[in-house]
């Protein structure tokens, strides 16, 4: 499997400032775009930062500022300060204590020349598409922050591969937003999710297939699909002191990202912007 630069360049890092003024990457985000009906060729018109809600909740509670870190056109990173009261949008049903949804988005309207690429909303797999396209055991991959090496001058995301482990029919147990929560609709994948990967995009790309048409052989390639984003992973307690990563990660389905981006509040804002601001 070969990961394109389009996918590698869609991620950024959420950073916090500690008490000593050090800027430390803590989580992953990625950039998406929603098409404009009036300006369909302007993919940069409605750009959004997407991450896990718990990443923003923790960053906004830090003592210092927090930042979005993305690469500029020379592949050096830029730190974009995010104010404490900066508006993030959650899923319309994120307050449902019986089914928490770990998604947060905000409009990417910062005036910088960045090297990020945008994931189109059409890449989000709908629920009915997931089990049709992806089978248990199929390979998936994650792009995100590796805390031990994020890049000294520019962002250097890591790629982790794994496989689809389960499409749970019931909500799974998670310890968010509180310990021993009631459950979450999610997928399970076999891969080691580590600190820093929260909010990372999870992709699936069907392997190339060779088909025969008459006497000619053809190679059929597919484009990556967005499966969801990383919420976290399960730990196994060892002698009640140390936790051991089970190697099973929790994925918030892409349909939750789609529903967040397409909620009526944001659609109304885009309609208003299209009517008020011409390009």
Tab-separated table of C-alpha atoms in Angstrom:
chain	number	residue	atom	x	y	z
A	1	UNK	CA	0.000	0.000	0.000
A	2	UNK	CA	1.305	3.436	-0.948
A	3	UNK	CA	0.038	6.541	0.888
A	4	UNK	CA	-0.220	9.643	-1.290
A	5	UNK	CA	0.960	13.113	-0.267
A	6	UNK	CA	-2.648	14.237	-0.563
A	7	UNK	CA	-3.461	12.082	2.454
A	8	UNK	CA	-0.245	12.803	4.356
A	9	UNK	CA	-0.708	16.558	3.979
A	10	UNK	CA	-4.305	16.673	5.216
A	11	UNK	CA	-3.344	16.480	8.895
A	12	UNK	CA	-2.225	19.072	11.401
A	13	UNK	CA	-1.459	18.978	15.109
A	14	UNK	CA	-3.307	20.518	18.062
A	15	UNK	CA	-0.704	21.980	20.432
A	16	UNK	CA	-0.801	23.443	23.940
A	17	UNK	CA	1.506	25.886	25.685
A	18	UNK	CA	2.857	24.724	29.036
A	19	UNK	CA	3.786	26.879	32.025
A	20	UNK	CA	7.316	27.339	30.684
A	21	UNK	CA	6.128	28.635	27.317
A	22	UNK	CA	6.896	25.410	25.437
A	23	UNK	CA	4.519	24.534	22.584
A	24	UNK	CA	3.714	20.824	22.797
A	25	UNK	CA	1.718	18.784	20.211
A	26	UNK	CA	-1.060	16.862	21.961
A	27	UNK	CA	-3.486	15.618	19.309
A	28	UNK	CA	-4.225	15.340	15.611
A	29	UNK	CA	-6.671	17.173	13.375
A	30	UNK	CA	-7.325	17.087	9.642
A	31	UNK	CA	-8.704	19.444	7.019
A	32	UNK	CA	-11.884	18.895	5.034
A	33	UNK	CA	-13.955	20.941	2.621
A	34	UNK	CA	-17.651	21.210	1.858
A	35	UNK	CA	-18.548	22.317	-1.700
A	36	UNK	CA	-20.264	25.620	-2.309
A	37	UNK	CA	-23.397	25.439	-4.445
A	38	UNK	CA	-22.696	28.865	-5.937
A	39	UNK	CA	-18.951	28.334	-6.331
A	40	UNK	CA	-18.439	24.597	-6.962
A	41	UNK	CA	-14.873	25.069	-8.223
A	42	UNK	CA	-13.705	26.885	-5.097
A	43	UNK	CA	-12.685	24.021	-2.804
A	44	UNK	CA	-11.090	26.528	-0.429
A	45	UNK	CA	-14.359	28.364	0.210
A	46	UNK	CA	-15.629	26.195	3.059
A	47	UNK	CA	-12.663	24.573	4.765
A	48	UNK	CA	-12.968	22.960	8.194
A	49	UNK	CA	-10.638	21.630	10.872
A	50	UNK	CA	-11.874	18.259	12.148
A	51	UNK	CA	-10.739	16.510	15.311
A	52	UNK	CA	-12.025	14.674	18.384
A	53	UNK	CA	-14.059	16.765	20.805
A	54	UNK	CA	-12.058	15.518	23.781
A	55	UNK	CA	-8.849	16.869	22.194
A	56	UNK	CA	-10.309	20.397	22.070
A	57	UNK	CA	-11.885	20.072	25.519
A	58	UNK	CA	-8.487	19.270	27.011
A	59	UNK	CA	-6.571	21.869	24.973
A	60	UNK	CA	-8.977	24.650	25.910
A	61	UNK	CA	-8.487	23.830	29.604
A	62	UNK	CA	-4.700	24.163	29.425
A	63	UNK	CA	-3.067	26.946	31.416
A	64	UNK	CA	-1.557	28.659	28.385
A	65	UNK	CA	-2.749	29.147	24.818
A	66	UNK	CA	-3.424	26.389	22.353
A	67	UNK	CA	-2.538	26.263	18.691
A	68	UNK	CA	-3.194	24.655	15.337
A	69	UNK	CA	0.124	23.572	13.787
A	70	UNK	CA	0.223	23.133	10.005
A	71	UNK	CA	2.939	23.285	7.373
A	72	UNK	CA	3.463	26.311	5.127
A	73	UNK	CA	4.264	26.086	1.432
A	74	UNK	CA	7.950	25.517	2.295
A	75	UNK	CA	7.004	22.644	4.624
A	76	UNK	CA	7.966	24.595	7.747
A	77	UNK	CA	5.322	24.567	10.406
A	78	UNK	CA	3.143	27.542	11.294
A	79	UNK	CA	1.538	27.967	14.702
A	80	UNK	CA	-1.944	29.444	14.470
A	81	UNK	CA	-3.118	30.647	17.909
A	82	UNK	CA	-6.646	29.612	18.841
A	83	UNK	CA	-8.452	31.776	21.344
A	84	UNK	CA	-10.085	30.095	24.331
A	85	UNK	CA	-13.523	31.238	23.165
A	86	UNK	CA	-12.980	30.257	19.524
A	87	UNK	CA	-16.143	28.672	18.166
A	88	UNK	CA	-16.080	24.919	17.691
A	89	UNK	CA	-19.116	23.003	16.491
A	90	UNK	CA	-20.127	19.581	17.743
A	91	UNK	CA	-22.507	16.964	16.429
A	92	UNK	CA	-26.162	18.100	16.827
A	93	UNK	CA	-26.726	15.224	19.277
A	94	UNK	CA	-23.431	15.486	21.165
A	95	UNK	CA	-25.270	16.183	24.425
A	96	UNK	CA	-26.928	12.757	24.365
A	97	UNK	CA	-25.421	11.131	27.465
A	98	UNK	CA	-26.517	7.728	26.198
A	99	UNK	CA	-24.566	8.051	22.947
A	100	UNK	CA	-21.663	10.551	23.150
A	101	UNK	CA	-20.210	11.679	19.808
A	102	UNK	CA	-16.549	12.647	19.888
A	103	UNK	CA	-16.369	15.107	16.973
A	104	UNK	CA	-15.445	18.801	16.899
A	105	UNK	CA	-15.051	21.050	13.864
A	106	UNK	CA	-14.306	24.704	13.208
A	107	UNK	CA	-13.993	26.741	10.054
A	108	UNK	CA	-10.432	27.023	8.737
A	109	UNK	CA	-10.487	30.716	7.847
A	110	UNK	CA	-6.987	31.656	8.957
A	111	UNK	CA	-5.127	33.883	6.485
A	112	UNK	CA	-1.997	31.794	5.978
A	113	UNK	CA	-0.337	30.100	3.014
A	114	UNK	CA	-0.331	26.501	4.109
A	115	UNK	CA	0.686	23.256	2.474
A	116	UNK	CA	-2.349	21.334	3.724
A	117	UNK	CA	-4.597	19.394	1.399
A	118	UNK	CA	-8.333	19.130	1.880
A	119	UNK	CA	-10.356	15.943	2.222
A	120	UNK	CA	-13.694	16.334	0.404
A	121	UNK	CA	-16.785	15.577	2.438
A	122	UNK	CA	-17.742	13.052	-0.256
A	123	UNK	CA	-14.953	10.772	1.075
A	124	UNK	CA	-16.988	10.103	4.241
A	125	UNK	CA	-18.329	6.559	4.179
A	126	UNK	CA	-22.020	6.358	4.992
A	127	UNK	CA	-23.173	3.611	7.363
A	128	UNK	CA	-24.710	1.585	4.552
A	129	UNK	CA	-21.448	1.812	2.565
A	130	UNK	CA	-19.085	0.700	5.287
A	131	UNK	CA	-19.930	-2.988	5.566
A	132	UNK	CA	-20.549	-3.118	1.813
A	133	UNK	CA	-17.048	-1.845	0.974
A	134	UNK	CA	-15.031	-2.984	4.008
A	135	UNK	CA	-14.887	-6.542	5.290
A	136	UNK	CA	-13.586	-7.752	8.629
A	137	UNK	CA	-9.833	-8.170	8.244
A	138	UNK	CA	-9.448	-5.556	5.506
A	139	UNK	CA	-6.466	-3.248	5.920
A	140	UNK	CA	-6.980	0.321	7.131
A	141	UNK	CA	-4.498	3.078	7.940
A	142	UNK	CA	-4.235	6.085	10.252
A	143	UNK	CA	-2.320	9.335	9.676
A	144	UNK	CA	-1.460	11.415	12.717
A	145	UNK	CA	0.853	12.656	15.436
A	146	UNK	CA	3.694	10.550	16.811
A	147	UNK	CA	4.524	12.274	20.107
A	148	UNK	CA	8.129	11.126	20.126
A	149	UNK	CA	8.834	12.790	16.775
A	150	UNK	CA	6.436	15.404	15.432
A	151	UNK	CA	9.083	17.260	13.396
A	152	UNK	CA	11.497	19.963	14.533
A	153	UNK	CA	10.959	22.401	11.656
A	154	UNK	CA	7.841	21.022	9.971
A	155	UNK	CA	5.052	18.569	10.731
A	156	UNK	CA	5.962	14.946	10.094
A	157	UNK	CA	2.891	12.748	10.568
A	158	UNK	CA	3.201	9.028	11.091
A	159	UNK	CA	1.208	6.326	9.319
A	160	UNK	CA	-0.026	3.324	11.275
A	161	UNK	CA	-1.658	0.375	9.579
A	162	UNK	CA	-4.067	-2.186	10.946
A	163	UNK	CA	-7.217	-4.060	10.088
A	164	UNK	CA	-10.945	-3.775	10.593
A	165	UNK	CA	-11.715	-5.864	13.678
A	166	UNK	CA	-15.429	-5.401	14.393
A	167	UNK	CA	-18.587	-3.576	13.350
A	168	UNK	CA	-20.325	-3.717	16.744
A	169	UNK	CA	-24.105	-4.044	16.552
A	170	UNK	CA	-24.366	-2.525	20.012
A	171	UNK	CA	-22.793	0.556	21.565
A	172	UNK	CA	-19.358	-0.101	23.012
A	173	UNK	CA	-18.122	0.832	26.472
A	174	UNK	CA	-15.970	3.964	26.647
A	175	UNK	CA	-14.679	6.073	29.530
A	176	UNK	CA	-15.749	9.347	27.938
A	177	UNK	CA	-17.085	11.896	28.667
A	178	UNK	CA	-17.064	10.270	32.092
A	179	UNK	CA	-15.635	7.113	33.627
A	180	UNK	CA	-17.673	3.988	32.809
A	181	UNK	CA	-19.836	5.859	30.306
A	182	UNK	CA	-23.014	4.413	28.869
A	183	UNK	CA	-21.621	3.511	25.464
A	184	UNK	CA	-20.768	4.861	22.015
A	185	UNK	CA	-21.555	3.925	18.415
A	186	UNK	CA	-18.139	3.111	16.972
A	187	UNK	CA	-16.015	0.722	14.945
A	188	UNK	CA	-13.133	-1.304	16.363
A	189	UNK	CA	-9.861	-1.702	14.522
A	190	UNK	CA	-6.796	-3.757	15.329
A	191	UNK	CA	-3.890	-1.326	15.617
A	192	UNK	CA	-2.050	0.400	18.420
A	193	UNK	CA	-3.619	3.792	18.985
A	194	UNK	CA	-1.226	5.853	21.083
A	195	UNK	CA	-1.283	9.238	22.780
A	196	UNK	CA	-1.321	11.911	20.077
A	197	UNK	CA	-3.368	9.932	17.561
A	198	UNK	CA	-6.702	11.091	19.010
A	199	UNK	CA	-8.559	12.944	16.273
A	200	UNK	CA	-6.564	11.276	13.474
A	201	UNK	CA	-8.344	10.317	10.256
A	202	UNK	CA	-8.773	6.615	9.501
A	203	UNK	CA	-8.799	5.559	5.845
A	204	UNK	CA	-9.589	2.514	3.771
A	205	UNK	CA	-8.383	1.959	0.218
A	206	UNK	CA	-9.437	-1.072	-1.757
A	207	UNK	CA	-6.394	-2.902	-3.144
A	208	UNK	CA	-5.819	-2.577	-6.872
A	209	UNK	CA	-7.509	-5.328	-8.887
A	210	UNK	CA	-6.511	-6.792	-12.225
A	211	UNK	CA	-9.445	-7.373	-14.556
A	212	UNK	CA	-9.600	-8.833	-18.007
A	213	UNK	CA	-11.624	-7.264	-20.788
A	214	UNK	CA	-11.366	-9.420	-23.871
A	215	UNK	CA	-7.670	-10.046	-24.299
A	216	UNK	CA	-6.584	-6.927	-22.401
A	217	UNK	CA	-5.646	-6.741	-18.760
A	218	UNK	CA	-6.630	-3.656	-16.789
A	219	UNK	CA	-5.575	-2.478	-13.338
A	220	UNK	CA	-8.473	-1.007	-11.378
A	221	UNK	CA	-7.454	1.404	-8.639
A	222	UNK	CA	-9.730	2.991	-6.068
A	223	UNK	CA	-9.475	6.203	-4.097
A	224	UNK	CA	-9.204	6.243	-0.287
A	225	UNK	CA	-12.386	6.517	1.751
A	226	UNK	CA	-12.675	8.158	5.167
A	227	UNK	CA	-13.740	5.543	7.713
A	228	UNK	CA	-13.774	7.911	10.693
A	229	UNK	CA	-11.488	9.401	13.331
A	230	UNK	CA	-9.616	7.949	16.290
A	231	UNK	CA	-11.309	8.295	19.671
A	232	UNK	CA	-8.869	6.233	21.708
A	233	UNK	CA	-8.065	2.652	22.631
A	234	UNK	CA	-8.609	0.031	25.299
A	235	UNK	CA	-6.052	-0.665	28.003
A	236	UNK	CA	-5.708	-3.849	30.000
A	237	UNK	CA	-4.737	-3.408	33.651
A	238	UNK	CA	-1.605	-5.257	34.656
A	239	UNK	CA	-1.099	-5.876	38.399
A	240	UNK	CA	-3.368	-2.870	39.041
A	241	UNK	CA	-0.462	-0.475	38.398
A	242	UNK	CA	0.502	-0.441	34.741
A	243	UNK	CA	-1.898	-0.358	31.808
A	244	UNK	CA	-1.143	-2.367	28.686
A	245	UNK	CA	-2.472	-1.264	25.308
A	246	UNK	CA	-4.715	-4.058	23.986
A	247	UNK	CA	-4.050	-3.092	20.367
A	248	UNK	CA	-7.729	-2.378	19.749
A	249	UNK	CA	-8.578	1.214	18.792
A	250	UNK	CA	-11.953	2.951	18.779
A	251	UNK	CA	-13.094	4.784	15.634
A	252	UNK	CA	-15.860	7.384	15.502
A	253	UNK	CA	-17.730	6.636	12.223
A	254	UNK	CA	-17.240	9.089	9.349
A	255	UNK	CA	-21.013	9.516	9.112
A	256	UNK	CA	-20.821	11.411	12.447
A	257	UNK	CA	-18.329	13.811	10.861
A	258	UNK	CA	-20.616	14.168	7.842
A	259	UNK	CA	-23.629	14.903	10.037
A	260	UNK	CA	-21.646	17.490	11.996
A	261	UNK	CA	-20.528	19.291	8.838
A	262	UNK	CA	-24.012	19.133	7.321
A	263	UNK	CA	-26.025	20.196	10.375
A	264	UNK	CA	-28.644	22.822	9.580
A	265	UNK	CA	-26.860	25.556	11.522
A	266	UNK	CA	-23.742	25.289	9.320
A	267	UNK	CA	-25.716	24.826	6.114
A	268	UNK	CA	-27.593	28.047	6.855
A	269	UNK	CA	-24.298	29.873	7.457
A	270	UNK	CA	-22.929	28.635	4.124
A	271	UNK	CA	-26.102	29.699	2.304
A	272	UNK	CA	-25.830	33.147	3.854
A	273	UNK	CA	-22.138	33.479	2.997
A	274	UNK	CA	-22.809	32.386	-0.589
A	275	UNK	CA	-25.485	35.045	-0.984
A	276	UNK	CA	-23.580	37.848	0.770
A	277	UNK	CA	-20.000	37.370	-0.363
A	278	UNK	CA	-19.142	36.975	-4.012
A	279	UNK	CA	-15.707	35.931	-5.234
